[in-house]
């Protein structure tokens, strides 16, 4: 297949490029590099089946020749990033989704949207099943990401129903691993960066809020299975076994890095509407994709710490 991956120079997009190339497909990665980084795809330079296009997909996308699949993974995804680029985040979720769907329609290609657990907002049900409609503050600071992705899902379903496009929607829960930026702002890279500098880890609020952390390789496997399935409703992919409070996560990372710096509590004001709990219900992924995450939090964190250490060296 000839596959277009938007956000192809990003954390997940670049891992997806690797996976599709390893499966023998041809990959065209598109990225505007505002949060993506060519370093993530540098190892693919010169690969005969790989091409990179530096482009902002909020504008019309022109691809010569056939396209069999479009995977739309472009977007700032760290709260720090989408608070810094609120309008770009809305544009890539809205206009970028429209343009990539238009490309899929013109080429008769399969389409996959990278959606998010943020469509559930600060959830009032726990864990979150795909049938839950969510609790999002449209005008809050996180609204720029949450509403862009909610609009994107609606757009995908409209193209599916109206134009018969073969679509997939993956709702991605907190994922971590190599190729995240150290300055990404999300909790795992933040804590590891601080720990490697011997500094205290900055826990926002009292640290009782939870997240469920999925290692990137499990996530990519789930995405690949969903892509190859015929399932068109949204599917949660995340790790329900690794739900931790942020304070617990800080202790785990301090232990794994032997960080003497400890923990410092900071006000949570930065992240208004910061969800208090988050854990995926993955019963749909289990039954439709026979998928289950395999990598433990400790193993995944060890690998991620090694990656950041190598990067700093
Ligand atoms: N967080 C924290 N310290 C940090 C960065 C994040 O305590 O240095 C918290 C943040 O307030 C949130 C959780 O960690 O409750 C996860 O934040 P992240 O930015 O990773 O992503 P989110 O899951 O909120 O999209």
Short mmCIF file of C-alpha atoms and ligand atoms in Angstrom, two decimals:
data_model
loop_
_atom_site.label_atom_id
_atom_site.label_comp_id
_atom_site.label_asym_id
_atom_site.label_seq_id
_atom_site.Cartn_x
_atom_site.Cartn_y
_atom_site.Cartn_z
CA UNK A 1 0.00 0.00 0.00
CA UNK A 2 0.97 3.62 -0.49
CA UNK A 3 0.25 5.28 2.84
CA UNK A 4 0.16 8.96 3.82
CA UNK A 5 0.89 9.66 7.51
CA UNK A 6 0.29 13.21 8.71
CA UNK A 7 2.33 14.15 11.75
CA UNK A 8 4.85 11.65 10.42
CA UNK A 9 7.76 13.38 12.16
CA UNK A 10 6.01 13.34 15.53
CA UNK A 11 6.30 10.92 18.42
CA UNK A 12 3.58 8.47 17.34
CA UNK A 13 3.59 9.39 13.64
CA UNK A 14 7.26 8.46 13.26
CA UNK A 15 6.76 5.12 15.01
CA UNK A 16 3.85 4.47 12.65
CA UNK A 17 6.08 5.26 9.66
CA UNK A 18 8.52 2.62 10.93
CA UNK A 19 5.75 0.08 11.38
CA UNK A 20 4.24 0.56 7.93
CA UNK A 21 7.67 0.45 6.28
CA UNK A 22 8.50 -2.73 8.23
CA UNK A 23 5.29 -4.28 6.90
CA UNK A 24 6.50 -3.56 3.34
CA UNK A 25 4.38 -0.50 2.57
CA UNK A 26 5.38 2.76 0.95
CA UNK A 27 5.12 5.76 3.32
CA UNK A 28 4.68 9.47 2.62
CA UNK A 29 5.09 11.43 5.86
CA UNK A 30 3.77 14.98 6.08
CA UNK A 31 4.61 17.33 8.95
CA UNK A 32 4.83 21.09 9.49
CA UNK A 33 7.41 20.48 12.24
CA UNK A 34 5.88 22.82 14.83
CA UNK A 35 5.98 20.02 17.39
CA UNK A 36 7.35 17.22 15.19
CA UNK A 37 11.08 16.81 14.65
CA UNK A 38 12.99 15.53 11.63
CA UNK A 39 15.35 13.77 14.05
CA UNK A 40 12.51 11.25 14.55
CA UNK A 41 12.68 10.22 10.89
CA UNK A 42 16.37 10.92 10.17
CA UNK A 43 17.05 7.17 10.10
CA UNK A 44 14.59 6.88 7.19
CA UNK A 45 16.39 9.38 4.95
CA UNK A 46 17.26 7.64 1.70
CA UNK A 47 14.89 4.73 2.36
CA UNK A 48 13.52 3.80 -1.07
CA UNK A 49 9.94 3.50 0.19
CA UNK A 50 9.91 6.65 2.32
CA UNK A 51 9.26 10.25 1.44
CA UNK A 52 8.91 13.33 3.65
CA UNK A 53 6.88 16.41 2.75
CA UNK A 54 7.25 19.55 4.88
CA UNK A 55 3.73 20.95 4.75
CA UNK A 56 0.96 22.32 6.96
CA UNK A 57 -2.08 20.15 6.24
CA UNK A 58 -4.43 22.93 7.34
CA UNK A 59 -3.81 23.95 3.73
CA UNK A 60 -4.70 21.93 0.62
CA UNK A 61 -2.70 18.70 0.32
CA UNK A 62 -1.42 17.67 -3.08
CA UNK A 63 -0.08 14.13 -3.52
CA UNK A 64 0.87 12.80 -6.93
CA UNK A 65 -0.22 9.26 -7.83
CA UNK A 66 -2.28 6.70 -5.97
CA UNK A 67 -2.85 6.66 -2.20
CA UNK A 68 -4.30 3.60 -0.47
CA UNK A 69 -4.51 4.92 3.08
CA UNK A 70 -4.37 8.22 4.96
CA UNK A 71 -3.54 8.20 8.68
CA UNK A 72 -4.19 11.59 10.23
CA UNK A 73 -1.84 11.87 13.22
CA UNK A 74 -0.85 15.54 12.97
CA UNK A 75 -1.64 17.72 15.98
CA UNK A 76 0.01 19.25 18.99
CA UNK A 77 -0.90 16.70 21.69
CA UNK A 78 0.78 17.91 24.87
CA UNK A 79 -1.34 20.36 26.88
CA UNK A 80 1.68 22.68 27.00
CA UNK A 81 1.86 22.61 23.19
CA UNK A 82 -1.80 23.08 22.49
CA UNK A 83 -1.99 25.93 24.98
CA UNK A 84 0.94 27.50 23.11
CA UNK A 85 -0.60 26.82 19.65
CA UNK A 86 -4.36 27.00 20.30
CA UNK A 87 -5.36 28.21 16.85
CA UNK A 88 -3.07 25.79 14.98
CA UNK A 89 -4.52 22.99 17.13
CA UNK A 90 -8.07 23.93 16.16
CA UNK A 91 -7.05 24.29 12.52
CA UNK A 92 -5.28 20.94 12.23
CA UNK A 93 -8.18 19.17 13.94
CA UNK A 94 -10.79 20.91 11.80
CA UNK A 95 -9.27 22.03 8.48
CA UNK A 96 -6.55 19.36 8.59
CA UNK A 97 -9.14 16.65 9.08
CA UNK A 98 -11.25 18.07 6.26
CA UNK A 99 -8.25 18.19 3.91
CA UNK A 100 -7.04 14.69 4.77
CA UNK A 101 -10.56 13.29 4.35
CA UNK A 102 -10.77 15.11 1.03
CA UNK A 103 -7.49 13.47 0.01
CA UNK A 104 -8.79 10.04 1.06
CA UNK A 105 -11.99 10.62 -0.89
CA UNK A 106 -10.18 11.79 -4.03
CA UNK A 107 -7.86 8.78 -3.93
CA UNK A 108 -10.40 6.19 -2.74
CA UNK A 109 -8.18 5.57 0.29
CA UNK A 110 -8.89 4.16 3.74
CA UNK A 111 -8.77 6.84 6.45
CA UNK A 112 -7.73 6.68 10.08
CA UNK A 113 -8.12 9.48 12.64
CA UNK A 114 -5.91 9.75 15.70
CA UNK A 115 -8.49 10.82 18.25
CA UNK A 116 -7.96 11.05 21.97
CA UNK A 117 -9.19 10.27 25.46
CA UNK A 118 -9.60 14.06 25.73
CA UNK A 119 -12.93 13.68 23.90
CA UNK A 120 -14.14 12.42 27.32
CA UNK A 121 -12.92 15.67 28.95
CA UNK A 122 -12.84 15.55 32.76
CA UNK A 123 -14.86 12.33 32.80
CA UNK A 124 -17.79 11.70 35.10
CA UNK A 125 -17.66 7.94 34.50
CA UNK A 126 -14.69 5.72 35.25
CA UNK A 127 -13.23 3.89 33.41
CA UNK A 128 -14.18 5.46 30.09
CA UNK A 129 -16.03 3.31 27.57
CA UNK A 130 -16.45 4.43 23.96
CA UNK A 131 -20.18 4.97 24.52
CA UNK A 132 -19.52 7.74 27.06
CA UNK A 133 -20.15 11.15 25.47
CA UNK A 134 -17.75 13.05 27.69
CA UNK A 135 -17.60 16.14 29.85
CA UNK A 136 -15.78 18.91 27.99
CA UNK A 137 -15.66 22.62 28.73
CA UNK A 138 -15.87 24.07 25.22
CA UNK A 139 -14.50 27.47 26.27
CA UNK A 140 -11.83 26.24 28.69
CA UNK A 141 -8.16 26.25 27.66
CA UNK A 142 -8.20 22.52 26.82
CA UNK A 143 -11.26 23.06 24.63
CA UNK A 144 -9.01 23.88 21.68
CA UNK A 145 -7.75 20.31 21.57
CA UNK A 146 -10.81 18.48 22.89
CA UNK A 147 -13.28 20.22 20.60
CA UNK A 148 -10.97 19.97 17.57
CA UNK A 149 -10.82 16.20 18.06
CA UNK A 150 -14.55 15.93 18.73
CA UNK A 151 -15.21 17.89 15.53
CA UNK A 152 -12.71 15.65 13.72
CA UNK A 153 -14.58 12.51 14.82
CA UNK A 154 -17.88 14.04 13.65
CA UNK A 155 -16.28 14.93 10.31
CA UNK A 156 -14.92 11.41 9.87
CA UNK A 157 -18.35 9.91 10.51
CA UNK A 158 -19.96 12.41 8.10
CA UNK A 159 -17.52 11.38 5.32
CA UNK A 160 -18.08 7.75 6.19
CA UNK A 161 -21.87 8.06 6.05
CA UNK A 162 -22.13 10.53 3.19
CA UNK A 163 -19.30 9.44 0.90
CA UNK A 164 -18.85 5.84 1.99
CA UNK A 165 -15.20 6.40 2.99
CA UNK A 166 -13.69 3.43 4.81
CA UNK A 167 -12.78 5.01 8.15
CA UNK A 168 -11.23 4.18 11.53
CA UNK A 169 -11.14 6.23 14.73
CA UNK A 170 -8.63 5.40 17.44
CA UNK A 171 -9.03 7.14 20.81
CA UNK A 172 -5.52 7.27 22.17
CA UNK A 173 -4.95 7.41 25.93
CA UNK A 174 -1.75 8.71 27.56
CA UNK A 175 1.17 7.17 25.74
CA UNK A 176 4.89 7.53 26.40
CA UNK A 177 8.19 6.28 25.10
CA UNK A 178 11.24 7.07 22.97
CA UNK A 179 10.96 10.08 20.60
CA UNK A 180 8.92 12.20 22.96
CA UNK A 181 10.60 15.57 23.30
CA UNK A 182 12.31 16.13 26.61
CA UNK A 183 10.70 19.59 26.69
CA UNK A 184 7.34 18.21 25.53
CA UNK A 185 5.69 19.28 28.79
CA UNK A 186 3.75 16.07 29.38
CA UNK A 187 4.19 14.40 32.69
CA UNK A 188 6.46 11.48 31.71
CA UNK A 189 9.12 13.48 29.80
CA UNK A 190 8.88 16.30 32.36
CA UNK A 191 9.49 13.97 35.29
CA UNK A 192 12.29 12.05 33.54
CA UNK A 193 14.02 15.28 32.48
CA UNK A 194 13.82 16.62 36.02
CA UNK A 195 14.98 13.33 37.52
CA UNK A 196 17.98 13.11 35.18
CA UNK A 197 18.98 16.61 36.30
CA UNK A 198 18.60 15.54 39.94
CA UNK A 199 15.82 18.07 40.47
CA UNK A 200 12.55 17.62 42.37
CA UNK A 201 9.64 16.41 40.23
CA UNK A 202 6.92 19.04 39.81
CA UNK A 203 3.59 17.48 40.81
CA UNK A 204 0.68 19.78 39.94
CA UNK A 205 -2.00 19.93 42.62
CA UNK A 206 -2.01 17.23 45.28
CA UNK A 207 -1.01 14.57 42.76
CA UNK A 208 -4.15 12.51 43.33
CA UNK A 209 -5.28 12.85 39.68
CA UNK A 210 -4.76 9.65 37.73
CA UNK A 211 -3.62 8.70 34.23
CA UNK A 212 -3.14 5.27 32.64
CA UNK A 213 0.19 5.05 30.84
CA UNK A 214 0.57 3.00 27.69
CA UNK A 215 3.97 2.20 26.17
CA UNK A 216 4.23 3.30 22.55
CA UNK A 217 4.88 -0.20 21.15
CA UNK A 218 1.62 -1.53 22.60
CA UNK A 219 -0.22 1.46 21.20
CA UNK A 220 1.27 1.07 17.71
CA UNK A 221 0.29 -2.61 17.70
CA UNK A 222 -3.30 -1.68 18.63
CA UNK A 223 -3.43 1.00 15.95
CA UNK A 224 -2.07 -1.37 13.32
CA UNK A 225 -4.67 -4.00 14.22
CA UNK A 226 -7.47 -1.44 14.09
CA UNK A 227 -6.24 -0.18 10.73
CA UNK A 228 -6.38 -3.74 9.36
CA UNK A 229 -9.80 -4.45 10.85
CA UNK A 230 -13.11 -3.44 9.32
CA UNK A 231 -14.33 -1.70 12.47
CA UNK A 232 -15.54 1.87 11.88
CA UNK A 233 -16.73 2.98 15.35
CA UNK A 234 -14.20 4.56 17.75
CA UNK A 235 -11.90 2.22 19.66
CA UNK A 236 -10.02 3.12 22.87
CA UNK A 237 -6.37 2.11 22.87
CA UNK A 238 -4.55 2.55 26.17
CA UNK A 239 -3.31 0.65 29.18
CA UNK A 240 -5.91 0.15 31.92
CA UNK A 241 -3.44 -1.88 34.01
CA UNK A 242 -1.13 1.09 34.45
CA UNK A 243 -3.45 3.62 36.09
CA UNK A 244 -1.40 5.63 38.58
CA UNK A 245 -1.87 8.82 40.50
CA UNK A 246 0.61 11.49 39.40
CA UNK A 247 2.20 11.39 42.88
CA UNK A 248 2.69 7.61 42.53
CA UNK A 249 4.20 8.08 39.08
CA UNK A 250 6.64 10.62 40.53
CA UNK A 251 7.78 8.10 43.16
CA UNK A 252 8.23 5.37 40.54
CA UNK A 253 10.37 7.61 38.33
CA UNK A 254 12.44 8.84 41.28
CA UNK A 255 13.07 5.20 42.26
CA UNK A 256 14.02 4.12 38.73
CA UNK A 257 16.46 7.02 38.35
CA UNK A 258 17.73 7.08 41.95
CA UNK A 259 16.82 10.74 41.98
CA UNK A 260 17.60 12.36 45.33
CA UNK A 261 15.57 15.45 44.31
CA UNK A 262 12.22 14.26 45.67
CA UNK A 263 8.93 15.92 44.79
CA UNK A 264 7.66 19.46 44.87
CA UNK A 265 3.94 20.27 44.76
CA UNK A 266 2.90 23.16 42.52
CA UNK A 267 -0.49 24.78 41.96
CA UNK A 268 -2.61 23.11 39.30
CA UNK A 269 -3.80 26.42 37.81
CA UNK A 270 -1.87 25.90 34.55
CA UNK A 271 -4.19 23.11 33.63
CA UNK A 272 -7.73 24.26 34.26
CA UNK A 273 -10.11 21.33 33.65
CA UNK A 274 -7.19 18.94 34.15
CA UNK A 275 -9.04 15.58 34.28
CA UNK A 276 -9.11 14.08 37.77
CA UNK A 277 -9.19 10.47 36.57
CA UNK A 278 -8.55 8.68 33.31
CA UNK A 279 -8.50 4.99 32.51
CA UNK A 280 -9.57 3.31 29.28
CA UNK A 281 -12.19 0.61 29.14
CA UNK A 282 -10.58 -1.57 26.48
CA UNK A 283 -13.23 -4.27 26.26
CA UNK A 284 -13.98 -3.19 22.68
CA UNK A 285 -10.32 -3.42 21.61
CA UNK A 286 -10.09 -6.81 23.31
CA UNK A 287 -13.09 -8.23 21.49
CA UNK A 288 -12.70 -6.55 18.08
CA UNK A 289 -8.90 -6.58 17.78
CA UNK A 290 -7.87 -9.29 20.27
CA UNK A 291 -5.53 -6.60 21.55
CA UNK A 292 -4.16 -6.14 25.03
CA UNK A 293 -1.20 -4.03 26.21
CA UNK A 294 1.79 -6.12 27.25
CA UNK A 295 4.55 -3.78 28.48
CA UNK A 296 4.54 -3.02 32.20
CA UNK A 297 4.90 0.58 33.36
CA UNK A 298 8.29 -0.13 34.95
CA UNK A 299 9.70 -1.77 31.80
CA UNK A 300 8.39 0.99 29.56
CA UNK A 301 9.73 3.70 31.84
CA UNK A 302 13.15 2.02 31.98
CA UNK A 303 13.35 2.07 28.18
CA UNK A 304 12.17 5.68 28.05
CA UNK A 305 14.70 6.77 30.69
CA UNK A 306 17.44 5.05 28.67
CA UNK A 307 16.34 6.93 25.54
CA UNK A 308 16.44 10.31 27.29
CA UNK A 309 19.81 9.51 28.89
CA UNK A 310 21.29 8.62 25.48
CA UNK A 311 19.88 11.81 24.05
CA UNK A 312 21.50 13.90 26.74
CA UNK A 313 24.85 12.09 26.47
N1 LIG B 1 1.57 16.97 35.54
C1 LIG B 1 2.31 17.17 36.68
N2 LIG B 1 3.58 17.65 36.55
C2 LIG B 1 4.17 17.91 35.35
C3 LIG B 1 3.41 17.70 34.18
C4 LIG B 1 2.11 17.22 34.31
O1 LIG B 1 1.84 16.94 37.81
O2 LIG B 1 5.34 18.34 35.34
C5 LIG B 1 0.21 16.43 35.67
C6 LIG B 1 -0.87 17.21 34.96
O3 LIG B 1 -1.38 18.25 35.75
C7 LIG B 1 -1.90 16.13 34.69
C8 LIG B 1 -1.07 14.87 34.51
O4 LIG B 1 0.21 15.16 35.07
O5 LIG B 1 -2.73 15.95 35.82
C9 LIG B 1 -0.89 14.46 33.06
O6 LIG B 1 -0.52 15.59 32.35
P1 LIG B 1 0.01 15.55 30.85
O7 LIG B 1 0.46 16.94 30.51
O8 LIG B 1 1.02 14.46 30.70
O9 LIG B 1 -1.20 15.14 29.90
P2 LIG B 1 -2.79 15.03 30.02
O10 LIG B 1 -3.05 13.63 30.42
O11 LIG B 1 -3.29 16.02 31.05
O12 LIG B 1 -3.25 15.35 28.67
#
